[in-house]
PDB file of C-alpha atoms in Angstrom:
ATOM      1  CA  UNK A   1      -9.323  58.296  50.841  1.00 95.00           C
ATOM      2  CA  UNK A   2     -12.641  56.287  51.357  1.00 97.00           C
ATOM      3  CA  UNK A   3     -12.780  52.614  50.330  1.00 98.00           C
ATOM      4  CA  UNK A   4     -15.903  51.529  48.571  1.00 98.00           C
ATOM      5  CA  UNK A   5     -16.321  47.558  48.294  1.00 98.00           C
ATOM      6  CA  UNK A   6     -18.493  46.772  45.171  1.00 96.00           C
ATOM      7  CA  UNK A   7     -21.395  44.812  44.720  1.00 96.00           C
ATOM      8  CA  UNK A   8     -22.597  44.626  41.081  1.00 93.00           C
ATOM      9  CA  UNK A   9     -25.916  43.243  40.852  1.00 94.00           C
ATOM     10  CA  UNK A  10     -27.504  41.210  37.706  1.00 90.00           C
ATOM     11  CA  UNK A  11     -30.499  39.199  38.107  1.00 87.00           C
ATOM     12  CA  UNK A  12     -30.519  39.613  41.993  1.00 89.00           C
ATOM     13  CA  UNK A  13     -27.031  38.005  42.153  1.00 91.00           C
ATOM     14  CA  UNK A  14     -23.626  39.259  43.082  1.00 92.00           C
ATOM     15  CA  UNK A  15     -21.436  39.339  39.831  1.00 87.00           C
ATOM     16  CA  UNK A  16     -18.422  40.852  38.332  1.00 79.00           C
ATOM     17  CA  UNK A  17     -17.938  41.503  34.656  1.00 78.00           C
ATOM     18  CA  UNK A  18     -14.692  42.063  32.686  1.00 71.00           C
ATOM     19  CA  UNK A  19     -14.671  45.284  30.876  1.00 62.00           C
ATOM     20  CA  UNK A  20     -18.194  45.589  31.214  1.00 67.00           C
ATOM     21  CA  UNK A  21     -18.776  42.627  28.972  1.00 71.00           C
ATOM     22  CA  UNK A  22     -22.306  41.115  29.688  1.00 73.00           C
ATOM     23  CA  UNK A  23     -21.228  37.989  28.397  1.00 75.00           C
ATOM     24  CA  UNK A  24     -18.019  37.772  30.567  1.00 77.00           C
ATOM     25  CA  UNK A  25     -19.574  37.184  34.010  1.00 78.00           C
ATOM     26  CA  UNK A  26     -18.659  35.622  37.124  1.00 83.00           C
ATOM     27  CA  UNK A  27     -21.161  34.924  39.632  1.00 88.00           C
ATOM     28  CA  UNK A  28     -19.829  35.255  43.385  1.00 90.00           C
ATOM     29  CA  UNK A  29     -22.901  34.897  45.481  1.00 93.00           C
ATOM     30  CA  UNK A  30     -26.684  34.667  45.300  1.00 92.00           C
ATOM     31  CA  UNK A  31     -27.279  36.479  48.442  1.00 96.00           C
ATOM     32  CA  UNK A  32     -26.431  40.273  47.848  1.00 96.00           C
ATOM     33  CA  UNK A  33     -27.577  41.103  51.616  1.00 97.00           C
ATOM     34  CA  UNK A  34     -25.038  38.756  53.163  1.00 97.00           C
ATOM     35  CA  UNK A  35     -22.239  40.168  51.204  1.00 97.00           C
ATOM     36  CA  UNK A  36     -23.119  43.659  52.219  1.00 98.00           C
ATOM     37  CA  UNK A  37     -23.108  42.719  55.747  1.00 97.00           C
ATOM     38  CA  UNK A  38     -19.878  40.949  55.296  1.00 97.00           C
ATOM     39  CA  UNK A  39     -18.349  44.406  54.243  1.00 97.00           C
ATOM     40  CA  UNK A  40     -20.008  46.200  56.899  1.00 98.00           C
ATOM     41  CA  UNK A  41     -18.689  43.735  59.574  1.00 97.00           C
ATOM     42  CA  UNK A  42     -15.073  44.122  57.956  1.00 97.00           C
ATOM     43  CA  UNK A  43     -15.300  47.847  58.706  1.00 97.00           C
ATOM     44  CA  UNK A  44     -16.663  49.312  55.568  1.00 98.00           C
ATOM     45  CA  UNK A  45     -18.321  52.910  56.082  1.00 98.00           C
ATOM     46  CA  UNK A  46     -19.566  53.000  52.439  1.00 98.00           C
ATOM     47  CA  UNK A  47     -20.672  50.433  49.905  1.00 98.00           C
ATOM     48  CA  UNK A  48     -20.723  50.869  46.075  1.00 98.00           C
ATOM     49  CA  UNK A  49     -24.068  49.180  44.714  1.00 97.00           C
ATOM     50  CA  UNK A  50     -24.419  48.730  41.102  1.00 93.00           C
ATOM     51  CA  UNK A  51     -27.738  47.905  39.398  1.00 92.00           C
ATOM     52  CA  UNK A  52     -26.176  46.354  36.144  1.00 89.00           C
ATOM     53  CA  UNK A  53     -29.711  45.216  34.966  1.00 84.00           C
ATOM     54  CA  UNK A  54     -30.554  48.961  35.027  1.00 78.00           C
ATOM     55  CA  UNK A  55     -27.356  49.859  33.042  1.00 75.00           C
ATOM     56  CA  UNK A  56     -28.020  47.405  30.466  1.00 75.00           C
ATOM     57  CA  UNK A  57     -31.532  48.583  29.916  1.00 71.00           C
ATOM     58  CA  UNK A  58     -32.768  45.179  31.045  1.00 67.00           C
ATOM     59  CA  UNK A  59     -35.235  44.242  33.868  1.00 60.00           C
ATOM     60  CA  UNK A  60     -35.031  46.647  36.791  1.00 62.00           C
ATOM     61  CA  UNK A  61     -35.635  44.364  39.573  1.00 66.00           C
ATOM     62  CA  UNK A  62     -32.856  45.228  41.908  1.00 84.00           C
ATOM     63  CA  UNK A  63     -34.153  48.110  43.637  1.00 89.00           C
ATOM     64  CA  UNK A  64     -35.726  45.987  46.404  1.00 91.00           C
ATOM     65  CA  UNK A  65     -32.203  44.724  47.090  1.00 93.00           C
ATOM     66  CA  UNK A  66     -31.050  48.379  47.665  1.00 95.00           C
ATOM     67  CA  UNK A  67     -33.603  48.845  50.217  1.00 95.00           C
ATOM     68  CA  UNK A  68     -32.696  45.587  52.054  1.00 96.00           C
ATOM     69  CA  UNK A  69     -28.854  46.455  51.928  1.00 97.00           C
ATOM     70  CA  UNK A  70     -29.713  49.781  53.342  1.00 97.00           C
ATOM     71  CA  UNK A  71     -30.598  47.980  56.587  1.00 96.00           C
ATOM     72  CA  UNK A  72     -26.896  47.194  57.204  1.00 96.00           C
ATOM     73  CA  UNK A  73     -26.366  51.011  57.953  1.00 96.00           C
ATOM     74  CA  UNK A  74     -23.840  51.287  55.293  1.00 98.00           C
ATOM     75  CA  UNK A  75     -23.623  54.457  53.198  1.00 98.00           C
ATOM     76  CA  UNK A  76     -24.657  53.120  49.801  1.00 98.00           C
ATOM     77  CA  UNK A  77     -23.425  54.779  46.656  1.00 98.00           C
ATOM     78  CA  UNK A  78     -25.879  53.391  44.098  1.00 97.00           C
ATOM     79  CA  UNK A  79     -25.663  53.566  40.132  1.00 93.00           C
ATOM     80  CA  UNK A  80     -26.974  51.862  37.176  1.00 89.00           C
ATOM     81  CA  UNK A  81     -30.046  52.472  35.051  1.00 85.00           C
ATOM     82  CA  UNK A  82     -30.521  56.072  36.528  1.00 91.00           C
ATOM     83  CA  UNK A  83     -32.438  57.701  33.732  1.00 90.00           C
ATOM     84  CA  UNK A  84     -34.313  60.629  35.332  1.00 94.00           C
ATOM     85  CA  UNK A  85     -34.468  62.722  38.348  1.00 96.00           C
ATOM     86  CA  UNK A  86     -37.447  60.733  39.672  1.00 96.00           C
ATOM     87  CA  UNK A  87     -34.888  57.531  39.438  1.00 94.00           C
ATOM     88  CA  UNK A  88     -32.628  59.527  41.589  1.00 96.00           C
ATOM     89  CA  UNK A  89     -35.482  60.607  44.126  1.00 97.00           C
ATOM     90  CA  UNK A  90     -36.487  56.810  44.213  1.00 95.00           C
ATOM     91  CA  UNK A  91     -32.918  55.377  45.062  1.00 96.00           C
ATOM     92  CA  UNK A  92     -32.514  58.029  47.638  1.00 98.00           C
ATOM     93  CA  UNK A  93     -35.782  57.238  49.385  1.00 97.00           C
ATOM     94  CA  UNK A  94     -35.010  53.527  49.219  1.00 96.00           C
ATOM     95  CA  UNK A  95     -31.841  54.147  51.349  1.00 97.00           C
ATOM     96  CA  UNK A  96     -29.057  55.514  48.850  1.00 98.00           C
ATOM     97  CA  UNK A  97     -26.763  58.161  50.336  1.00 98.00           C
ATOM     98  CA  UNK A  98     -25.533  59.162  47.031  1.00 98.00           C
ATOM     99  CA  UNK A  99     -26.483  58.418  43.373  1.00 98.00           C
ATOM    100  CA  UNK A 100     -24.347  57.966  40.361  1.00 97.00           C
ATOM    101  CA  UNK A 101     -25.478  59.589  37.205  1.00 96.00           C
ATOM    102  CA  UNK A 102     -23.681  58.528  34.147  1.00 91.00           C
ATOM    103  CA  UNK A 103     -25.560  58.224  30.727  1.00 88.00           C
ATOM    104  CA  UNK A 104     -28.105  60.745  31.843  1.00 92.00           C
ATOM    105  CA  UNK A 105     -25.315  63.459  32.598  1.00 95.00           C
ATOM    106  CA  UNK A 106     -23.923  63.029  29.186  1.00 93.00           C
ATOM    107  CA  UNK A 107     -27.164  63.129  27.450  1.00 93.00           C
ATOM    108  CA  UNK A 108     -28.627  66.089  29.427  1.00 95.00           C
ATOM    109  CA  UNK A 109     -25.732  67.806  31.234  1.00 95.00           C
ATOM    110  CA  UNK A 110     -27.860  70.535  32.488  1.00 94.00           C
ATOM    111  CA  UNK A 111     -29.690  68.079  34.804  1.00 96.00           C
ATOM    112  CA  UNK A 112     -26.875  67.677  36.814  1.00 97.00           C
ATOM    113  CA  UNK A 113     -27.275  71.489  38.074  1.00 97.00           C
ATOM    114  CA  UNK A 114     -31.049  70.574  38.566  1.00 97.00           C
ATOM    115  CA  UNK A 115     -30.221  67.386  40.665  1.00 98.00           C
ATOM    116  CA  UNK A 116     -27.620  69.016  42.831  1.00 98.00           C
ATOM    117  CA  UNK A 117     -30.180  71.912  43.380  1.00 98.00           C
ATOM    118  CA  UNK A 118     -32.894  69.320  44.487  1.00 98.00           C
ATOM    119  CA  UNK A 119     -30.930  66.823  46.372  1.00 98.00           C
ATOM    120  CA  UNK A 120     -27.688  68.340  47.176  1.00 98.00           C
ATOM    121  CA  UNK A 121     -24.235  68.145  46.020  1.00 98.00           C
ATOM    122  CA  UNK A 122     -23.109  65.434  48.351  1.00 98.00           C
ATOM    123  CA  UNK A 123     -26.181  63.150  46.947  1.00 98.00           C
ATOM    124  CA  UNK A 124     -25.017  63.317  43.413  1.00 98.00           C
ATOM    125  CA  UNK A 125     -21.872  61.597  42.074  1.00 98.00           C
ATOM    126  CA  UNK A 126     -21.256  61.896  38.173  1.00 98.00           C
ATOM    127  CA  UNK A 127     -20.428  58.615  36.540  1.00 95.00           C
ATOM    128  CA  UNK A 128     -17.438  59.404  34.042  1.00 95.00           C
ATOM    129  CA  UNK A 129     -16.698  55.911  32.397  1.00 90.00           C
ATOM    130  CA  UNK A 130     -13.894  56.333  30.213  1.00 92.00           C
ATOM    131  CA  UNK A 131     -12.260  54.116  27.433  1.00 89.00           C
ATOM    132  CA  UNK A 132      -9.166  55.814  25.533  1.00 89.00           C
ATOM    133  CA  UNK A 133     -10.043  58.747  27.517  1.00 92.00           C
ATOM    134  CA  UNK A 134     -13.453  59.266  25.936  1.00 92.00           C
ATOM    135  CA  UNK A 135     -16.697  59.122  27.890  1.00 94.00           C
ATOM    136  CA  UNK A 136     -18.725  55.864  27.348  1.00 88.00           C
ATOM    137  CA  UNK A 137     -22.454  55.584  27.858  1.00 84.00           C
ATOM    138  CA  UNK A 138     -25.203  53.115  27.923  1.00 74.00           C
ATOM    139  CA  UNK A 139     -23.572  50.459  29.960  1.00 69.00           C
ATOM    140  CA  UNK A 140     -20.260  51.319  28.676  1.00 68.00           C
ATOM    141  CA  UNK A 141     -21.402  50.082  25.033  1.00 77.00           C
ATOM    142  CA  UNK A 142     -21.627  53.632  23.195  1.00 83.00           C
ATOM    143  CA  UNK A 143     -18.817  56.222  22.761  1.00 87.00           C
ATOM    144  CA  UNK A 144     -19.822  59.878  23.517  1.00 87.00           C
ATOM    145  CA  UNK A 145     -18.187  63.021  22.050  1.00 90.00           C
ATOM    146  CA  UNK A 146     -16.648  63.900  25.190  1.00 94.00           C
ATOM    147  CA  UNK A 147     -13.431  63.527  26.697  1.00 96.00           C
ATOM    148  CA  UNK A 148     -13.139  62.455  30.317  1.00 97.00           C
ATOM    149  CA  UNK A 149     -11.312  65.965  31.030  1.00 97.00           C
ATOM    150  CA  UNK A 150     -13.674  68.072  29.177  1.00 97.00           C
ATOM    151  CA  UNK A 151     -16.861  66.327  30.667  1.00 97.00           C
ATOM    152  CA  UNK A 152     -15.414  66.426  34.167  1.00 98.00           C
ATOM    153  CA  UNK A 153     -14.796  70.210  33.791  1.00 98.00           C
ATOM    154  CA  UNK A 154     -18.412  70.597  32.495  1.00 97.00           C
ATOM    155  CA  UNK A 155     -19.759  68.821  35.507  1.00 98.00           C
ATOM    156  CA  UNK A 156     -17.522  70.833  37.882  1.00 98.00           C
ATOM    157  CA  UNK A 157     -18.988  74.198  36.371  1.00 97.00           C
ATOM    158  CA  UNK A 158     -22.665  72.508  36.999  1.00 97.00           C
ATOM    159  CA  UNK A 159     -21.970  72.276  40.637  1.00 98.00           C
ATOM    160  CA  UNK A 160     -20.624  68.787  40.815  1.00 98.00           C
ATOM    161  CA  UNK A 161     -18.354  67.723  43.596  1.00 98.00           C
ATOM    162  CA  UNK A 162     -18.208  63.960  43.336  1.00 98.00           C
ATOM    163  CA  UNK A 163     -17.146  62.048  40.334  1.00 98.00           C
ATOM    164  CA  UNK A 164     -16.499  58.310  39.693  1.00 97.00           C
ATOM    165  CA  UNK A 165     -14.137  57.608  37.074  1.00 96.00           C
ATOM    166  CA  UNK A 166     -14.011  54.020  35.689  1.00 90.00           C
ATOM    167  CA  UNK A 167     -11.403  52.922  33.176  1.00 86.00           C
ATOM    168  CA  UNK A 168     -13.670  50.468  31.298  1.00 83.00           C
ATOM    169  CA  UNK A 169     -10.945  48.557  29.701  1.00 77.00           C
ATOM    170  CA  UNK A 170      -9.390  47.548  32.902  1.00 69.00           C
ATOM    171  CA  UNK A 171     -12.476  47.026  35.032  1.00 63.00           C
ATOM    172  CA  UNK A 172     -12.796  43.518  36.095  1.00 59.00           C
ATOM    173  CA  UNK A 173      -9.248  42.468  34.868  1.00 61.00           C
ATOM    174  CA  UNK A 174      -7.029  43.288  37.929  1.00 68.00           C
ATOM    175  CA  UNK A 175      -4.785  44.818  35.450  1.00 73.00           C
ATOM    176  CA  UNK A 176      -3.863  47.845  37.780  1.00 80.00           C
ATOM    177  CA  UNK A 177      -5.543  51.257  38.125  1.00 87.00           C
ATOM    178  CA  UNK A 178      -5.132  53.660  35.464  1.00 89.00           C
ATOM    179  CA  UNK A 179      -3.357  56.125  37.858  1.00 90.00           C
ATOM    180  CA  UNK A 180      -2.539  58.838  35.404  1.00 92.00           C
ATOM    181  CA  UNK A 181      -6.043  59.512  33.971  1.00 93.00           C
ATOM    182  CA  UNK A 182      -7.356  59.301  37.627  1.00 95.00           C
ATOM    183  CA  UNK A 183      -5.050  61.887  39.047  1.00 94.00           C
ATOM    184  CA  UNK A 184      -5.202  64.086  36.012  1.00 95.00           C
ATOM    185  CA  UNK A 185      -8.900  63.989  36.137  1.00 97.00           C
ATOM    186  CA  UNK A 186      -8.917  65.265  39.571  1.00 97.00           C
ATOM    187  CA  UNK A 187      -6.230  67.749  39.043  1.00 96.00           C
ATOM    188  CA  UNK A 188      -7.848  69.155  35.868  1.00 96.00           C
ATOM    189  CA  UNK A 189     -11.442  69.582  37.295  1.00 97.00           C
ATOM    190  CA  UNK A 190     -11.308  69.891  41.111  1.00 97.00           C
ATOM    191  CA  UNK A 191     -13.637  67.034  41.470  1.00 98.00           C
ATOM    192  CA  UNK A 192     -13.119  64.545  44.359  1.00 97.00           C
ATOM    193  CA  UNK A 193     -12.772  61.532  41.928  1.00 98.00           C
ATOM    194  CA  UNK A 194     -13.279  58.103  43.120  1.00 98.00           C
ATOM    195  CA  UNK A 195     -11.194  55.650  41.296  1.00 95.00           C
ATOM    196  CA  UNK A 196     -12.552  52.494  39.973  1.00 91.00           C
ATOM    197  CA  UNK A 197     -11.395  49.659  37.568  1.00 84.00           C
ATOM    198  CA  UNK A 198      -8.269  47.495  37.895  1.00 84.00           C
ATOM    199  CA  UNK A 199      -7.428  47.843  41.565  1.00 89.00           C
ATOM    200  CA  UNK A 200      -5.125  44.873  42.225  1.00 91.00           C
ATOM    201  CA  UNK A 201      -3.029  45.695  45.080  1.00 94.00           C
ATOM    202  CA  UNK A 202      -2.562  47.563  48.576  1.00 95.00           C
ATOM    203  CA  UNK A 203       0.433  49.589  46.691  1.00 94.00           C
ATOM    204  CA  UNK A 204      -2.103  51.015  44.263  1.00 92.00           C
ATOM    205  CA  UNK A 205      -4.399  52.037  46.865  1.00 95.00           C
ATOM    206  CA  UNK A 206      -1.471  53.561  48.739  1.00 95.00           C
ATOM    207  CA  UNK A 207      -0.388  55.371  45.703  1.00 92.00           C
ATOM    208  CA  UNK A 208      -3.822  56.806  44.997  1.00 93.00           C
ATOM    209  CA  UNK A 209      -4.176  58.007  48.644  1.00 94.00           C
ATOM    210  CA  UNK A 210      -0.990  59.775  48.713  1.00 92.00           C
ATOM    211  CA  UNK A 211      -1.948  62.061  46.063  1.00 88.00           C
ATOM    212  CA  UNK A 212      -4.363  63.859  48.354  1.00 89.00           C
ATOM    213  CA  UNK A 213      -6.735  64.568  45.472  1.00 90.00           C
ATOM    214  CA  UNK A 214      -8.607  61.117  45.043  1.00 95.00           C
ATOM    215  CA  UNK A 215     -11.569  60.837  47.114  1.00 96.00           C
ATOM    216  CA  UNK A 216     -11.867  57.089  47.135  1.00 97.00           C
ATOM    217  CA  UNK A 217     -11.487  53.959  45.386  1.00 97.00           C
ATOM    218  CA  UNK A 218     -13.847  51.084  44.575  1.00 95.00           C
ATOM    219  CA  UNK A 219     -12.605  47.561  45.040  1.00 95.00           C
ATOM    220  CA  UNK A 220     -14.505  44.631  43.516  1.00 92.00           C
ATOM    221  CA  UNK A 221     -12.487  41.714  41.828  1.00 90.00           C
ATOM    222  CA  UNK A 222      -9.439  41.902  44.115  1.00 93.00           C
ATOM    223  CA  UNK A 223     -11.756  41.554  47.166  1.00 96.00           C
ATOM    224  CA  UNK A 224     -13.922  38.567  45.496  1.00 93.00           C
ATOM    225  CA  UNK A 225     -10.609  36.891  44.468  1.00 92.00           C
ATOM    226  CA  UNK A 226      -9.235  37.296  48.053  1.00 95.00           C
ATOM    227  CA  UNK A 227      -6.088  38.968  46.555  1.00 95.00           C
ATOM    228  CA  UNK A 228      -6.323  41.087  49.733  1.00 97.00           C
ATOM    229  CA  UNK A 229      -9.039  41.658  52.656  1.00 97.00           C
ATOM    230  CA  UNK A 230     -11.126  44.614  52.949  1.00 98.00           C
ATOM    231  CA  UNK A 231      -9.480  45.259  56.655  1.00 97.00           C
ATOM    232  CA  UNK A 232      -6.149  45.188  54.986  1.00 97.00           C
ATOM    233  CA  UNK A 233      -7.240  47.940  52.200  1.00 98.00           C
ATOM    234  CA  UNK A 234      -8.868  50.144  54.813  1.00 97.00           C
ATOM    235  CA  UNK A 235      -5.631  49.943  57.019  1.00 96.00           C
ATOM    236  CA  UNK A 236      -3.426  50.533  53.751  1.00 96.00           C
ATOM    237  CA  UNK A 237      -4.872  53.932  53.252  1.00 95.00           C
ATOM    238  CA  UNK A 238      -5.345  54.913  56.953  1.00 90.00           C
ATOM    239  CA  UNK A 239      -3.763  58.090  57.720  1.00 77.00           C
ATOM    240  CA  UNK A 240      -2.495  58.476  54.082  1.00 76.00           C
ATOM    241  CA  UNK A 241      -3.257  61.668  51.813  1.00 57.00           C
TER     242      UNK A 241
END
């Protein structure tokens, strides 16, 4: 299971939001490159980089940061504000290894198949942002018609192999992972689901890893609040699952 330390960008700064609420923001650093290098030095192989400005439809000035962070040598999973296949192509050219497609996948599900054909299945991750088991879009502000399970199956049928599941209600609150929905999503769809939202302990990481079905876990607030270190997280899932 891959551990993804998270960097959420807003206005060029490293921030965390509670429950996706732009008015409940904590700023942790004004130097995203330094934070990325910190995670690289701590042993991370992957980094989850989120352009919150893009996700909220605000100014999209964080792409230059993506390009700079790519110089660290980290594999970057990039998301936020991806509204077209051209946006996917731009992110990949700037150094992203994999691009998360969320709202666009809900609005135009057929484009996932096109994106996978064009860029490869490993380069595409479907973002499944859930609240009460329904998929949320537009920066977690709008509720779609799909349950997370129906949508996951639809994406798998179109060739997706990676999915990022975020329980919006838990994100940034350190309230614990939604283990049941994460595991059920992986089991029902066959997707390599990356868990996000609420990771608050090393035990929760071990539990996710032991299923053998979870592809990874994104850790944000727990690292920034120093509840545990990245090295401890990497060690916790080593040789598990």
